[in-house]
Coordinates of C-alpha atoms in Angstrom, one line a residue:
M1 CA 0.0 0.0 0.0
V2 CA 1.4 3.4 -1.0
K3 CA 1.2 6.1 1.7
R4 CA 0.2 9.5 0.2
A5 CA 1.0 12.8 1.8
P6 CA -2.1 14.8 2.9
K7 CA -3.4 17.5 0.6
L8 CA -2.6 21.0 1.7
A9 CA -6.3 21.9 1.6
S10 CA -6.9 19.7 4.6
L11 CA -5.1 22.3 6.7
A12 CA -8.0 24.7 6.2
A13 CA -10.1 23.1 9.0
P14 CA -8.8 21.4 12.0
R15 CA -9.9 17.8 12.5
G16 CA -9.9 15.5 15.5
G17 CA -9.9 18.1 18.3
A18 CA -7.4 20.6 19.6
S19 CA -3.7 20.6 19.5
V20 CA -1.6 20.5 22.6
A21 CA 0.0 23.8 21.6
S22 CA -3.3 25.5 21.8
G23 CA -3.8 24.5 25.4
G24 CA -6.4 21.9 24.5
R25 CA -8.8 24.4 22.9
A26 CA -9.6 24.2 19.2
P27 CA -8.8 27.6 17.7
A28 CA -11.6 29.3 15.9
S29 CA -9.5 29.0 12.8
W30 CA -6.3 27.1 12.1
L31 CA -4.8 30.6 11.3
D32 CA -5.6 31.7 14.9
A33 CA -3.2 29.1 16.3
I34 CA -0.3 31.0 14.8
Q35 CA 1.5 33.7 16.9
W36 CA 1.5 36.5 14.4
D37 CA 3.9 39.4 15.1
R38 CA 2.7 43.0 15.7
D39 CA 2.8 43.6 11.9
G40 CA 0.6 40.5 11.3
L41 CA 3.5 38.5 9.9
V42 CA 5.0 35.1 10.7
P43 CA 8.6 34.1 9.7
V44 CA 8.7 31.2 7.2
I45 CA 11.6 28.9 6.3
A46 CA 11.5 27.1 2.9
Q47 CA 13.2 23.7 3.0
E48 CA 13.8 21.5 -0.1
V49 CA 12.1 18.1 0.1
G50 CA 14.7 15.3 -0.4
S51 CA 17.9 17.3 0.1
N52 CA 16.6 19.1 3.2
D53 CA 18.5 22.2 2.0
V54 CA 17.3 25.4 3.6
L55 CA 16.4 27.5 0.5
M56 CA 15.2 30.8 1.9
F57 CA 13.7 32.8 4.7
A58 CA 10.7 35.0 4.2
H59 CA 7.5 36.2 5.9
M60 CA 3.8 35.5 5.4
N61 CA 0.7 37.3 6.4
R62 CA -2.7 35.5 6.8
E63 CA -3.7 36.1 3.1
A64 CA -0.3 34.7 1.9
L65 CA -0.7 31.6 4.0
Q66 CA -4.3 31.1 3.0
R67 CA -3.3 31.4 -0.7
T68 CA -0.4 29.0 -0.2
V69 CA -2.7 26.4 1.2
Q70 CA -5.3 27.0 -1.5
T71 CA -2.9 26.8 -4.4
G72 CA -0.2 24.5 -3.2
R73 CA 2.4 27.1 -4.2
A74 CA 4.4 29.4 -1.9
V75 CA 3.0 32.9 -1.6
Y76 CA 4.9 35.3 0.7
W77 CA 4.5 38.9 2.0
S78 CA 7.2 41.3 0.6
R79 CA 8.1 43.6 3.4
S80 CA 10.0 45.9 1.1
R81 CA 7.2 46.2 -1.6
R82 CA 4.4 45.8 1.0
K83 CA 2.5 43.4 -1.1
L84 CA 1.9 39.7 -1.7
W85 CA 4.6 37.9 -3.6
E86 CA 4.0 34.7 -5.4
K87 CA 7.4 32.9 -5.5
G88 CA 8.4 32.6 -9.1
E89 CA 5.9 35.3 -10.4
Q90 CA 8.8 37.0 -12.3
S91 CA 11.5 34.4 -12.3
G92 CA 9.5 31.3 -13.0
H93 CA 11.2 29.7 -10.0
V94 CA 8.0 28.4 -8.3
Q95 CA 7.9 26.5 -5.0
K96 CA 5.5 23.6 -4.9
V97 CA 4.5 23.1 -1.3
H98 CA 4.2 19.6 0.0
E99 CA 3.9 20.2 3.7
I100 CA 3.5 23.1 6.2
R101 CA 4.8 22.7 9.8
M102 CA 4.7 25.1 12.7
D103 CA 7.3 25.3 15.5
C104 CA 6.7 24.6 19.2
D105 CA 6.1 28.2 20.0
N106 CA 3.6 28.6 17.1
D107 CA 5.6 31.6 15.8
V108 CA 7.7 30.2 12.8
L109 CA 6.5 28.1 9.9
L110 CA 8.4 25.6 7.8
L111 CA 7.5 24.9 4.2
K112 CA 8.7 21.6 2.7
V113 CA 8.9 22.5 -1.0
T114 CA 10.1 21.4 -4.4
Q115 CA 11.9 24.2 -6.2
L116 CA 10.7 24.3 -9.8
G117 CA 11.7 26.3 -12.9
H118 CA 15.3 25.4 -13.3
E119 CA 17.5 22.3 -12.7
P120 CA 18.9 22.4 -10.1
G121 CA 16.3 24.5 -8.4
I122 CA 17.0 28.2 -8.0
A123 CA 15.4 29.8 -4.9
C124 CA 17.6 32.9 -4.5
H125 CA 17.3 36.1 -6.4
T126 CA 21.1 36.0 -6.9
G127 CA 20.6 33.0 -9.2
R128 CA 21.8 30.4 -6.6
H129 CA 20.1 27.3 -5.3
S130 CA 19.8 28.7 -1.7
C131 CA 19.9 32.2 -0.2
F132 CA 22.3 30.8 2.4
F133 CA 25.3 30.8 0.1
Q134 CA 27.7 32.8 2.3
R135 CA 29.8 31.0 5.0
H136 CA 31.7 32.6 7.8
E137 CA 35.4 31.6 7.5
Q138 CA 38.0 33.2 9.8
G139 CA 36.2 36.5 10.3
V140 CA 35.1 36.8 6.6
W141 CA 31.9 35.9 4.7
R142 CA 32.7 33.9 1.6
S143 CA 30.4 32.8 -1.2
V144 CA 30.5 29.1 -1.3
E145 CA 27.7 28.2 -3.7
P146 CA 27.8 28.9 -7.5
V147 CA 25.6 31.2 -9.4
L148 CA 23.5 28.8 -11.5
K149 CA 21.9 31.5 -13.7
D150 CA 22.8 35.2 -14.1
P151 CA 20.1 37.2 -12.3
K152 CA 20.1 39.7 -15.2
S153 CA 18.6 37.0 -17.4
I154 CA 16.1 35.9 -14.7
Y155 CA 14.6 39.4 -13.9
K156 CA 13.9 41.5 -16.9

């Protein structure tokens, strides 16, 4: 028997009672279980399924998270542009979301994703696989991951 991952849409309504994290009470909405910051945002880590590489860090507001669950593709909140940002809307480097997890304090989310649009996947606007391409070495930050595609050819 093949075990299938649950569909993201199943996150929209809690089943089977309350979580331990919510103090035994079922939240009015699964979104209410999240500890949003004073700006209505939650930090989000995108991690690649399979390799477990941490691809990027971003933020979501309620609408971004709802759209992510509805579409199965990552939607973030751009703090600099003050608008929703569908990952890959300009670059084509879309993140297919397989799973969403919440940390023990309910204030950070983890997306398990497949990075689409280029092989190997490009998650960073610098044209690299991961945004975490700089490593601290003896008091200096060094780029240790290659540019897979020139950003000038990605963002026109």
